[in-house]
One Martini backbone bead per residue (centre of mass of N, CA, C, O) as a GRO file, in nm:
protein
  487
    1MET     BB    1   8.801   9.381   9.113
    2SER     BB    2   8.658   9.097   8.941
    3ARG     BB    3   8.890   9.207   8.725
    4ARG     BB    4   9.161   9.253   8.481
    5PRO     BB    5   9.256   9.412   8.295
    6PRO     BB    6   9.419   9.594   8.103
    7LEU     BB    7   9.710   9.734   8.057
    8ARG     BB    8   9.657   9.994   7.886
    9GLN     BB    9   9.465  10.110   8.145
   10ILE     BB   10   9.729  10.136   8.386
   11GLY     BB   11   9.948  10.310   8.204
   12ILE     BB   12   9.860  10.601   8.271
   13PRO     BB   13   9.772  10.619   8.555
   14LEU     BB   14  10.092  10.506   8.649
   15ALA     BB   15  10.209  10.783   8.468
   16LEU     BB   16  10.081  10.983   8.637
   17GLY     BB   17  10.164  10.897   8.963
   18LEU     BB   18  10.493  10.981   8.830
   19ILE     BB   19  10.436  11.262   8.762
   20ALA     BB   20  10.279  11.349   9.051
   21ALA     BB   21  10.555  11.287   9.179
   22LEU     BB   22  10.764  11.592   9.117
   23GLY     BB   23  10.656  11.758   9.342
   24LEU     BB   24  10.871  11.658   9.493
   25ALA     BB   25  11.137  11.576   9.693
   26PRO     BB   26  11.377  11.691   9.459
   27PHE     BB   27  11.226  11.835   9.260
   28GLY     BB   28  10.977  12.027   9.305
   29LEU     BB   29  10.740  12.009   9.051
   30TRP     BB   30  10.416  12.117   9.112
   31PRO     BB   31  10.241  12.133   8.855
   32ALA     BB   32  10.238  11.825   8.799
   33THR     BB   33  10.010  11.753   9.008
   34PRO     BB   34   9.736  11.873   8.945
   35LEU     BB   35   9.732  11.792   8.649
   36ALA     BB   36   9.769  11.443   8.699
   37LEU     BB   37   9.513  11.468   8.827
   38ALA     BB   38   9.338  11.615   8.638
   39VAL     BB   39   9.332  11.335   8.476
   40LEU     BB   40   9.288  11.129   8.646
   41LEU     BB   41   8.978  11.227   8.685
   42ARG     BB   42   8.916  11.251   8.417
   43GLN     BB   43   8.896  10.958   8.411
   44VAL     BB   44   8.765  10.808   8.665
   45ALA     BB   45   8.471  10.991   8.607
   46SER     BB   46   8.354  10.844   8.341
   47GLY     BB   47   8.276  10.534   8.426
   48ARG     BB   48   8.466  10.351   8.489
   49PRO     BB   49   8.688  10.240   8.608
   50VAL     BB   50   8.895  10.229   8.930
   51PHE     BB   51   9.065  10.072   9.079
   52TRP     BB   52   9.301  10.034   8.902
   53PRO     BB   53   9.378  10.312   8.837
   54MET     BB   54   9.428  10.367   9.126
   55LEU     BB   55   9.638  10.150   9.195
   56ALA     BB   56   9.842  10.246   8.989
   57ALA     BB   57   9.882  10.581   9.045
   58GLY     BB   58   9.979  10.514   9.353
   59PHE     BB   59  10.191  10.331   9.287
   60GLY     BB   60  10.360  10.571   9.125
   61TRP     BB   61  10.403  10.755   9.357
   62PHE     BB   62  10.514  10.583   9.581
   63ALA     BB   63  10.751  10.466   9.428
   64LEU     BB   64  10.920  10.749   9.379
   65SER     BB   65  10.859  10.889   9.698
   66MET     BB   66  10.975  10.622   9.847
   67SER     BB   67  11.276  10.484   9.697
   68TRP     BB   68  11.447  10.474   9.955
   69ILE     BB   69  11.396  10.265  10.100
   70VAL     BB   70  11.601  10.066   9.991
   71GLU     BB   71  11.842  10.184  10.183
   72PRO     BB   72  11.819  10.018  10.484
   73PHE     BB   73  11.925   9.775  10.340
   74LEU     BB   74  12.230   9.879  10.201
   75VAL     BB   75  12.413   9.907  10.453
   76GLU     BB   76  12.359   9.537  10.443
   77PRO     BB   77  12.366   9.363  10.205
   78GLU     BB   78  12.478   9.073  10.272
   79ILE     BB   79  12.168   9.072  10.465
   80TYR     BB   80  11.920   9.284  10.322
   81GLY     BB   81  11.916   9.334  10.009
   82TRP     BB   82  11.684   9.099   9.940
   83MET     BB   83  11.442   9.331  10.022
   84ALA     BB   84  11.452   9.592   9.873
   85PRO     BB   85  11.244   9.508   9.623
   86PHE     BB   86  10.989   9.468   9.824
   87ALA     BB   87  10.980   9.691  10.013
   88LEU     BB   88  10.894   9.872   9.747
   89VAL     BB   89  10.641   9.679   9.640
   90LEU     BB   90  10.462   9.701   9.952
   91LEU     BB   91  10.484  10.007   9.984
   92ALA     BB   92  10.331  10.088   9.680
   93LEU     BB   93  10.081   9.930   9.729
   94GLY     BB   94   9.969  10.009  10.014
   95GLY     BB   95   9.940  10.304   9.938
   96ALA     BB   96   9.787  10.256   9.712
   97LEU     BB   97   9.513  10.153   9.831
   98PHE     BB   98   9.460  10.474   9.934
   99TRP     BB   99   9.353  10.525   9.695
  100ALA     BB  100   9.151  10.277   9.568
  101MET     BB  101   8.959  10.271   9.801
  102PRO     BB  102   8.837  10.531   9.836
  103ALA     BB  103   8.742  10.569   9.526
  104SER     BB  104   8.562  10.361   9.497
  105LEU     BB  105   8.369  10.413   9.691
  106ALA     BB  106   8.298  10.759   9.601
  107ALA     BB  107   8.195  10.638   9.352
  108ARG     BB  108   7.949  10.499   9.479
  109LEU     BB  109   7.801  10.798   9.556
  110ALA     BB  110   7.857  10.869   9.274
  111PRO     BB  111   7.801  10.970   8.988
  112ALA     BB  112   7.921  11.042   8.694
  113GLY     BB  113   8.152  11.307   8.681
  114GLY     BB  114   8.187  11.530   8.839
  115ARG     BB  115   8.089  11.412   9.138
  116ARG     BB  116   8.279  11.216   9.109
  117ALA     BB  117   8.541  11.374   9.127
  118LEU     BB  118   8.489  11.521   9.394
  119ALA     BB  119   8.459  11.255   9.582
  120ILE     BB  120   8.756  11.175   9.497
  121GLY     BB  121   8.916  11.420   9.586
  122ALA     BB  122   8.817  11.384   9.867
  123ALA     BB  123   8.930  11.084   9.961
  124LEU     BB  124   9.209  11.167   9.913
  125VAL     BB  125   9.236  11.355  10.190
  126LEU     BB  126   9.162  11.176  10.385
  127SER     BB  127   9.321  10.908  10.344
  128ASP     BB  128   9.606  11.171  10.410
  129TRP     BB  129   9.481  11.171  10.693
  130LEU     BB  130   9.465  10.876  10.766
  131ARG     BB  131   9.779  10.776  10.728
  132GLY     BB  132   9.835  10.951  11.017
  133TRP     BB  133   9.718  10.685  11.208
  134ILE     BB  134   9.728  10.415  11.119
  135PHE     BB  135   9.901  10.178  11.160
  136THR     BB  136  10.102  10.431  11.323
  137GLY     BB  137  10.149  10.569  11.059
  138LEU     BB  138  10.209  10.766  10.712
  139PRO     BB  139  10.281  11.090  10.608
  140TRP     BB  140  10.390  11.053  10.382
  141ALA     BB  141  10.328  11.182  10.071
  142LEU     BB  142  10.159  11.431  10.032
  143ILE     BB  143  10.008  11.564   9.814
  144GLY     BB  144  10.072  11.877   9.970
  145HIS     BB  145  10.372  11.871   9.938
  146ALA     BB  146  10.433  12.009   9.657
  147TRP     BB  147  10.432  12.302   9.855
  148ILE     BB  148  10.657  12.360  10.047
  149ASP     BB  149  10.831  12.540   9.830
  150THR     BB  150  10.616  12.750   9.850
  151PRO     BB  151  10.402  13.008   9.986
  152LEU     BB  152  10.141  12.843  10.017
  153ALA     BB  153  10.231  12.675  10.267
  154GLN     BB  154  10.144  12.877  10.431
  155ILE     BB  155   9.851  12.774  10.487
  156SER     BB  156   9.891  12.579  10.744
  157ALA     BB  157   9.882  12.764  10.958
  158TRP     BB  158   9.542  12.716  10.923
  159THR     BB  159   9.524  12.387  10.790
  160GLY     BB  160   9.751  12.218  10.741
  161ALA     BB  161   9.855  11.968  10.569
  162ILE     BB  162   9.612  11.849  10.458
  163GLY     BB  163   9.501  12.146  10.340
  164LEU     BB  164   9.718  12.109  10.070
  165SER     BB  165   9.548  11.859   9.976
  166LEU     BB  166   9.274  12.019   9.914
  167VAL     BB  167   9.387  12.233   9.726
  168THR     BB  168   9.494  12.015   9.533
  169MET     BB  169   9.238  11.885   9.482
  170THR     BB  170   9.072  12.105   9.378
  171LEU     BB  171   9.277  12.213   9.137
  172ALA     BB  172   9.182  11.927   8.991
  173THR     BB  173   8.873  11.943   8.992
  174LEU     BB  174   8.828  12.153   8.830
  175LEU     BB  175   9.019  12.040   8.573
  176ALA     BB  176   8.843  11.827   8.540
  177VAL     BB  177   8.473  11.941   8.529
  178PHE     BB  178   8.594  12.169   8.335
  179ARG     BB  179   8.606  12.329   8.105
  180PRO     BB  180   8.913  12.436   8.006
  181LEU     BB  181   8.883  12.741   8.064
  182PRO     BB  182   8.777  12.745   8.304
  183GLY     BB  183   8.918  12.570   8.457
  184ILE     BB  184   9.186  12.761   8.477
  185VAL     BB  185   9.065  13.040   8.584
  186ALA     BB  186   8.979  12.877   8.857
  187ALA     BB  187   9.244  12.734   8.941
  188LEU     BB  188   9.420  13.020   8.900
  189ALA     BB  189   9.211  13.191   9.157
  190VAL     BB  190   9.268  12.965   9.359
  191LEU     BB  191   9.589  13.020   9.377
  192GLY     BB  192   9.649  13.304   9.353
  193GLY     BB  193   9.491  13.388   9.635
  194LEU     BB  194   9.703  13.161   9.804
  195TRP     BB  195   9.960  13.283   9.725
  196ALA     BB  196   9.900  13.573   9.831
  197GLY     BB  197   9.889  13.489  10.114
  198GLY     BB  198  10.180  13.344  10.138
  199ALA     BB  199  10.309  13.629  10.052
  200ALA     BB  200  10.208  13.812  10.311
  201ARG     BB  201  10.346  13.607  10.531
  202LEU     BB  202  10.650  13.663  10.412
  203ALA     BB  203  10.640  14.007  10.441
  204ARG     BB  204  10.657  13.940  10.734
  205PRO     BB  205  10.808  14.037  10.983
  206LEU     BB  206  11.007  13.886  11.223
  207PRO     BB  207  11.149  13.854  11.508
  208PRO     BB  208  11.371  13.898  11.712
  209ASP     BB  209  11.626  13.700  11.807
  210ALA     BB  210  11.746  13.560  12.027
  211ASP     BB  211  12.005  13.566  12.309
  212THR     BB  212  12.094  13.235  12.120
  213ILE     BB  213  12.329  12.991  12.069
  214LEU     BB  214  12.371  12.776  11.841
  215ARG     BB  215  12.498  12.431  11.799
  216ILE     BB  216  12.538  12.220  11.500
  217VAL     BB  217  12.678  11.899  11.483
  218GLN     BB  218  12.818  11.737  11.179
  219PRO     BB  219  12.986  11.397  11.146
  220ASN     BB  220  12.956  11.185  10.935
  221ALA     BB  221  12.867  10.954  10.930
  222GLN     BB  222  12.828  10.633  10.818
  223GLN     BB  223  12.612  10.370  10.826
  224ASP     BB  224  12.825  10.139  10.803
  225LEU     BB  225  13.018  10.264  11.022
  226LYS     BB  226  12.896  10.368  11.295
  227TRP     BB  227  12.968  10.073  11.453
  228ASP     BB  228  13.211  10.092  11.438
  229PRO     BB  229  13.488  10.090  11.661
  230GLU     BB  230  13.674  10.237  11.509
  231TRP     BB  231  13.484  10.450  11.372
  232ALA     BB  232  13.362  10.579  11.650
  233VAL     BB  233  13.650  10.709  11.762
  234VAL     BB  234  13.636  10.930  11.516
  235PHE     BB  235  13.328  11.051  11.553
  236TYR     BB  236  13.365  11.123  11.809
  237GLN     BB  237  13.575  11.343  11.772
  238ARG     BB  238  13.463  11.505  11.604
  239LEU     BB  239  13.234  11.558  11.854
  240LEU     BB  240  13.436  11.755  11.993
  241ASP     BB  241  13.578  11.946  11.771
  242LEU     BB  242  13.345  12.064  11.720
  243SER     BB  243  13.225  12.161  11.992
  244ALA     BB  244  13.545  12.315  12.064
  245ALA     BB  245  13.533  12.541  11.883
  246PRO     BB  246  13.547  12.861  11.821
  247GLY     BB  247  13.269  13.024  11.948
  248ARG     BB  248  12.980  13.115  12.041
  249ARG     BB  249  12.744  12.851  12.272
  250ASP     BB  250  12.505  12.805  12.480
  251LEU     BB  251  12.446  12.560  12.285
  252VAL     BB  252  12.456  12.227  12.188
  253ILE     BB  253  12.443  11.968  11.904
  254TRP     BB  254  12.373  11.614  11.884
  255PRO     BB  255  12.324  11.376  11.679
  256GLU     BB  256  12.165  11.102  11.673
  257THR     BB  257  12.308  10.838  11.802
  258ALA     BB  258  12.623  10.953  11.795
  259VAL     BB  259  12.711  10.726  11.980
  260ASN     BB  260  12.795  10.359  12.079
  261PHE     BB  261  12.693  10.411  12.324
  262LEU     BB  262  12.547  10.443  12.685
  263LEU     BB  263  12.472  10.626  12.897
  264ASN     BB  264  12.523  10.450  13.166
  265ASP     BB  265  12.844  10.408  13.015
  266ALA     BB  266  12.949  10.746  13.042
  267ASP     BB  267  13.122  10.869  13.295
  268PRO     BB  268  13.370  10.918  13.218
  269VAL     BB  269  13.295  11.063  12.912
  270LEU     BB  270  13.130  11.382  13.044
  271PRO     BB  271  13.377  11.589  13.084
  272ALA     BB  272  13.491  11.552  12.789
  273MET     BB  273  13.213  11.664  12.669
  274SER     BB  274  13.177  11.923  12.802
  275GLN     BB  275  13.442  12.079  12.756
  276ALA     BB  276  13.382  12.057  12.474
  277ALA     BB  277  13.171  12.203  12.453
  278GLY     BB  278  13.112  12.462  12.638
  279ALA     BB  279  12.827  12.391  12.739
  280PRO     BB  280  12.541  12.273  12.687
  281LEU     BB  281  12.390  11.933  12.628
  282VAL     BB  282  12.295  11.783  12.352
  283MET     BB  283  12.205  11.422  12.310
  284GLY     BB  284  12.212  11.123  12.129
  285ILE     BB  285  12.105  10.828  12.261
  286GLN     BB  286  12.122  10.559  12.427
  287ARG     BB  287  11.939  10.300  12.666
  288ARG     BB  288  11.882  10.176  12.988
  289ASP     BB  289  11.569   9.974  13.171
  290GLY     BB  290  11.670   9.740  13.205
  291SER     BB  291  11.547   9.563  12.932
  292ARG     BB  292  11.512   9.826  12.831
  293PHE     BB  293  11.540  10.012  12.526
  294PHE     BB  294  11.622  10.401  12.455
  295ASN     BB  295  11.601  10.648  12.214
  296SER     BB  296  11.776  10.962  12.312
  297LEU     BB  297  11.753  11.238  12.470
  298ALA     BB  298  12.044  11.422  12.620
  299THR     BB  299  12.128  11.615  12.882
  300LEU     BB  300  12.419  11.830  12.952
  301ASN     BB  301  12.584  11.983  13.187
  302THR     BB  302  12.869  12.222  13.267
  303ASP     BB  303  12.899  11.953  13.547
  304ALA     BB  304  12.855  11.641  13.377
  305THR     BB  305  12.568  11.629  13.394
  306VAL     BB  306  12.224  11.475  13.400
  307GLY     BB  307  11.980  11.557  13.263
  308ALA     BB  308  11.743  11.573  13.071
  309VAL     BB  309  11.532  11.312  12.907
  310TYR     BB  310  11.442  11.165  12.632
  311ASP     BB  311  11.229  10.950  12.453
  312LYS     BB  312  11.122  10.789  12.224
  313PHE     BB  313  10.762  10.700  12.114
  314HIS     BB  314  10.750  10.687  11.757
  315LEU     BB  315  10.836  10.436  11.576
  316VAL     BB  316  11.025  10.211  11.363
  317PRO     BB  317  10.828   9.982  11.180
  318PHE     BB  318  11.134   9.735  11.197
  319GLY     BB  319  11.348   9.942  11.298
  320GLU     BB  320  11.316   9.961  11.574
  321TYR     BB  321  11.022   9.770  11.610
  322ILE     BB  322  10.862   9.450  11.679
  323PRO     BB  323  10.655   9.281  11.706
  324TRP     BB  324  10.710   9.019  11.918
  325GLY     BB  325  11.014   9.073  11.926
  326ASP     BB  326  11.125   8.870  12.128
  327ALA     BB  327  11.034   8.617  12.012
  328LEU     BB  328  11.153   8.713  11.710
  329ALA     BB  329  11.456   8.643  11.798
  330ARG     BB  330  11.447   8.323  11.814
  331ILE     BB  331  11.451   8.344  11.498
  332GLY     BB  332  11.655   8.652  11.388
  333ILE     BB  333  11.415   8.897  11.438
  334THR     BB  334  11.498   9.217  11.411
  335ALA     BB  335  11.568   9.556  11.485
  336PHE     BB  336  11.815   9.719  11.223
  337ALA     BB  337  11.868   9.965  11.403
  338ALA     BB  338  11.897   9.842  11.683
  339GLN     BB  339  12.205   9.827  11.888
  340GLN     BB  340  11.977   9.704  12.108
  341GLY     BB  341  11.873   9.470  12.134
  342ASN     BB  342  11.557   9.416  11.952
  343GLY     BB  343  11.435   9.723  12.056
  344TYR     BB  344  11.280   9.913  12.114
  345SER     BB  345  11.131  10.159  12.359
  346ALA     BB  346  10.863  10.368  12.399
  347GLY     BB  347  10.799  10.661  12.525
  348ALA     BB  348  10.592  10.887  12.716
  349GLY     BB  349  10.586  11.140  12.503
  350PRO     BB  350  10.514  11.441  12.452
  351ALA     BB  351  10.744  11.692  12.511
  352ILE     BB  352  10.956  11.903  12.743
  353MET     BB  353  11.246  12.110  12.712
  354SER     BB  354  11.556  12.171  12.933
  355ALA     BB  355  11.794  12.401  12.970
  356PRO     BB  356  12.021  12.596  13.067
  357GLY     BB  357  11.944  12.901  12.967
  358ILE     BB  358  11.681  12.785  12.810
  359PRO     BB  359  11.464  12.756  12.563
  360ASP     BB  360  11.182  12.578  12.552
  361PHE     BB  361  11.165  12.247  12.408
  362GLN     BB  362  11.094  12.044  12.118
  363PRO     BB  363  11.133  11.706  12.057
  364LEU     BB  364  11.283  11.506  11.816
  365ILE     BB  365  11.294  11.195  11.646
  366CYS     BB  366  11.312  11.219  11.366
  367TYR     BB  367  11.004  11.049  11.265
  368GLU     BB  368  10.811  11.271  11.431
  369ALA     BB  369  10.857  11.496  11.212
  370ILE     BB  370  10.569  11.397  11.077
  371PHE     BB  371  10.438  11.423  11.295
  372PRO     BB  372  10.180  11.687  11.402
  373GLN     BB  373  10.012  11.589  11.636
  374HIS     BB  374  10.283  11.632  11.841
  375LEU     BB  375  10.239  11.926  11.889
  376ARG     BB  376   9.995  11.880  12.042
  377GLY     BB  377   9.892  11.888  12.385
  378LEU     BB  378  10.064  12.067  12.558
  379ASP     BB  379  10.202  12.155  12.856
  380GLY     BB  380  10.268  12.422  12.666
  381ARG     BB  381  10.503  12.591  12.529
  382PRO     BB  382  10.750  12.617  12.300
  383SER     BB  383  11.001  12.815  12.135
  384TRP     BB  384  11.112  12.528  12.015
  385LEU     BB  385  11.248  12.284  11.776
  386LEU     BB  386  11.403  11.951  11.794
  387GLN     BB  387  11.582  11.753  11.535
  388ALA     BB  388  11.691  11.443  11.557
  389THR     BB  389  11.902  11.289  11.306
  390ASN     BB  390  11.974  10.995  11.120
  391ASP     BB  391  11.955  11.016  10.735
  392ALA     BB  392  12.167  10.747  10.693
  393TRP     BB  393  11.934  10.571  10.589
  394PHE     BB  394  11.830  10.733  10.292
  395GLY     BB  395  12.000  10.851  10.147
  396GLN     BB  396  12.122  11.103   9.845
  397PHE     BB  397  11.822  11.178   9.720
  398SER     BB  398  11.515  11.198   9.863
  399GLY     BB  399  11.517  11.101  10.174
  400PRO     BB  400  11.644  11.404  10.302
  401TYR     BB  401  11.436  11.583  10.151
  402GLN     BB  402  11.182  11.531  10.252
  403HIS     BB  403  11.259  11.555  10.581
  404LEU     BB  404  11.295  11.864  10.525
  405ALA     BB  405  11.064  11.964  10.466
  406GLN     BB  406  10.868  11.868  10.652
  407ALA     BB  407  10.985  12.004  10.878
  408ARG     BB  408  10.907  12.291  10.783
  409LEU     BB  409  10.615  12.286  10.822
  410ARG     BB  410  10.620  12.248  11.112
  411ALA     BB  411  10.688  12.550  11.150
  412ILE     BB  412  10.433  12.658  10.988
  413GLU     BB  413  10.230  12.536  11.190
  414SER     BB  414  10.340  12.635  11.465
  415GLY     BB  415  10.517  12.898  11.477
  416LEU     BB  416  10.834  12.746  11.520
  417PRO     BB  417  11.109  12.677  11.522
  418LEU     BB  418  11.388  12.458  11.363
  419ILE     BB  419  11.615  12.229  11.469
  420ARG     BB  420  11.863  12.075  11.286
  421ALA     BB  421  12.028  11.715  11.358
  422ALA     BB  422  12.218  11.592  11.172
  423ASN     BB  423  12.466  11.343  11.080
  424THR     BB  424  12.489  11.348  10.717
  425GLY     BB  425  12.234  11.514  10.674
  426VAL     BB  426  12.016  11.812  10.708
  427SER     BB  427  12.119  12.076  10.843
  428ALA     BB  428  11.926  12.297  11.038
  429VAL     BB  429  11.772  12.668  11.023
  430ILE     BB  430  11.402  12.711  11.088
  431ASP     BB  431  11.209  12.938  11.064
  432PRO     BB  432  10.841  12.977  11.101
  433HIS     BB  433  10.828  13.003  10.768
  434GLY     BB  434  10.979  12.830  10.666
  435ASP     BB  435  11.304  12.888  10.618
  436VAL     BB  436  11.606  12.846  10.548
  437ARG     BB  437  11.902  12.974  10.670
  438GLN     BB  438  12.090  12.718  10.761
  439SER     BB  439  12.328  12.468  10.604
  440LEU     BB  440  12.390  12.120  10.578
  441GLY     BB  441  12.517  11.915  10.350
  442LEU     BB  442  12.577  11.588  10.236
  443GLY     BB  443  12.860  11.476  10.366
  444VAL     BB  444  12.941  11.663  10.600
  445GLU     BB  445  13.157  11.825  10.781
  446GLY     BB  446  13.012  12.050  11.087
  447LYS     BB  447  12.885  12.392  11.187
  448ILE     BB  448  12.643  12.541  11.361
  449ASP     BB  449  12.621  12.912  11.405
  450ALA     BB  450  12.266  13.028  11.521
  451ALA     BB  451  12.068  13.158  11.642
  452LEU     BB  452  11.754  13.211  11.771
  453PRO     BB  453  11.470  13.205  11.673
  454ALA     BB  454  11.166  13.319  11.671
  455ALA     BB  455  10.849  13.329  11.777
  456LEU     BB  456  10.508  13.302  11.710
  457PRO     BB  457  10.219  13.298  11.727
  458GLU     BB  458   9.967  13.121  11.762
  459THR     BB  459   9.813  12.898  11.541
  460VAL     BB  460   9.508  12.809  11.400
  461TRP     BB  461   9.622  12.502  11.416
  462MET     BB  462   9.664  12.469  11.635
  463LYS     BB  463   9.383  12.565  11.779
  464TRP     BB  464   9.217  12.293  11.548
  465GLY     BB  465   9.369  12.151  11.335
  466ASP     BB  466   9.224  11.881  11.137
  467THR     BB  467   8.941  11.936  11.117
  468PRO     BB  468   8.830  12.188  10.915
  469VAL     BB  469   8.930  11.956  10.673
  470VAL     BB  470   8.759  11.686  10.734
  471LEU     BB  471   8.467  11.864  10.724
  472LEU     BB  472   8.500  11.928  10.414
  473ALA     BB  473   8.530  11.669  10.269
  474LEU     BB  474   8.303  11.537  10.384
  475LEU     BB  475   8.066  11.745  10.260
  476ALA     BB  476   8.167  11.644   9.944
  477LEU     BB  477   8.055  11.355  10.009
  478ALA     BB  478   7.804  11.413  10.112
  479ALA     BB  479   7.702  11.588   9.846
  480ALA     BB  480   7.699  11.361   9.686
  481LEU     BB  481   7.524  11.149   9.770
  482LEU     BB  482   7.309  11.321   9.769
  483VAL     BB  483   7.234  11.395   9.488
  484ARG     BB  484   7.197  11.024   9.413
  485LYS     BB  485   6.951  11.050   9.549
  486ARG     BB  486   6.826  11.227   9.438
  487SER     BB  487   6.809  11.102   9.111
   0.00000   0.00000   0.00000
């Protein structure tokens, strides 16, 4: 870290980081991830400096995988557009530090060669886990996310998402440490065994669907028009018309912040909403409590009375709230995703909701679905997961598809079906295997009527969480340190 390297020493790692990110949605080229990381590990384990190459590789990984971060700033480009390039560069650099710093530390724990590769691989797994917690957490673009669209993703029912990162780094380490033929044979043996295990889980029949028909409404309210008073009326009418369309429905679901008015002010229109739904309704709506505002989900009963209300508690930093927001608002700095007040307040925490005649469910509002830890520790087990989201903020290239992929992973980890209501897409019915049964794509106005898939028994990951995988990664680091001391 004491001197900057020549550009040629970071050019190849940068390219490797970019190639590795091709394993993530929307590309889905999963072989690219372990192969590119294997080349990177071989390079940094050879005794060369570690920090700068890993910083460059991490920058490439996060710059491509999280390029959607510019999209929120382009909704109102005349106000926020100038921030877009700074947001991408700073986010990619911040993510890159989660590769470069633990890799540099690991390199000090083991001598050059195979054991250093093992230590760096273990450190990256631990870093992926840490990213889900530190600074409120951002477990987006984990190394293991490359496997979500393959049978190997089923392993997360035992290991969670972080276990997929461990698998990826195990494959990369085998390819980096051994000679080409033995390394390929060993990596293929590990990959083939886990792939077969995942395929076997997928082959097991799921329980019969519940006798509950859900209607998911997707109004396709473009973000740059969503809060315009004239367009808000159009989008509200879409919600009513789609909800009232013929067909059986036992529950109607609207996406996050579906309407432009507060729950506090909704009494005059609640009867019309209830009549259109023709069944209990779960809607994304903002509400006020004194001087505080919340991003919420509320149930509307068939008699037009408001039932259970859930407030989003894991808020997007700088999007939904800003530290010291009231003070900064005096100089014009507010959370631009929050339409009321200077930002949202956090709700009480994970919860289970109910609606008349409907199996209990756990609500997840948008960003909350990327945090697997929120599925554990509830008082009881829900029958399904509901994600209400507004992915219009993320554009139409990578962000919405990555968000959908992570929702699929939550279904596998928990053994619960996940129902996804998205403002502009992708709305989906996801079974406990993570398979998308029905969906509405981006930029489509419409509805889905679908039976609620049944849940599987509680998974191993739901019982044990990430602890076993974290311990394995720590043991790998400890082994590298022990070898160094003995030498």
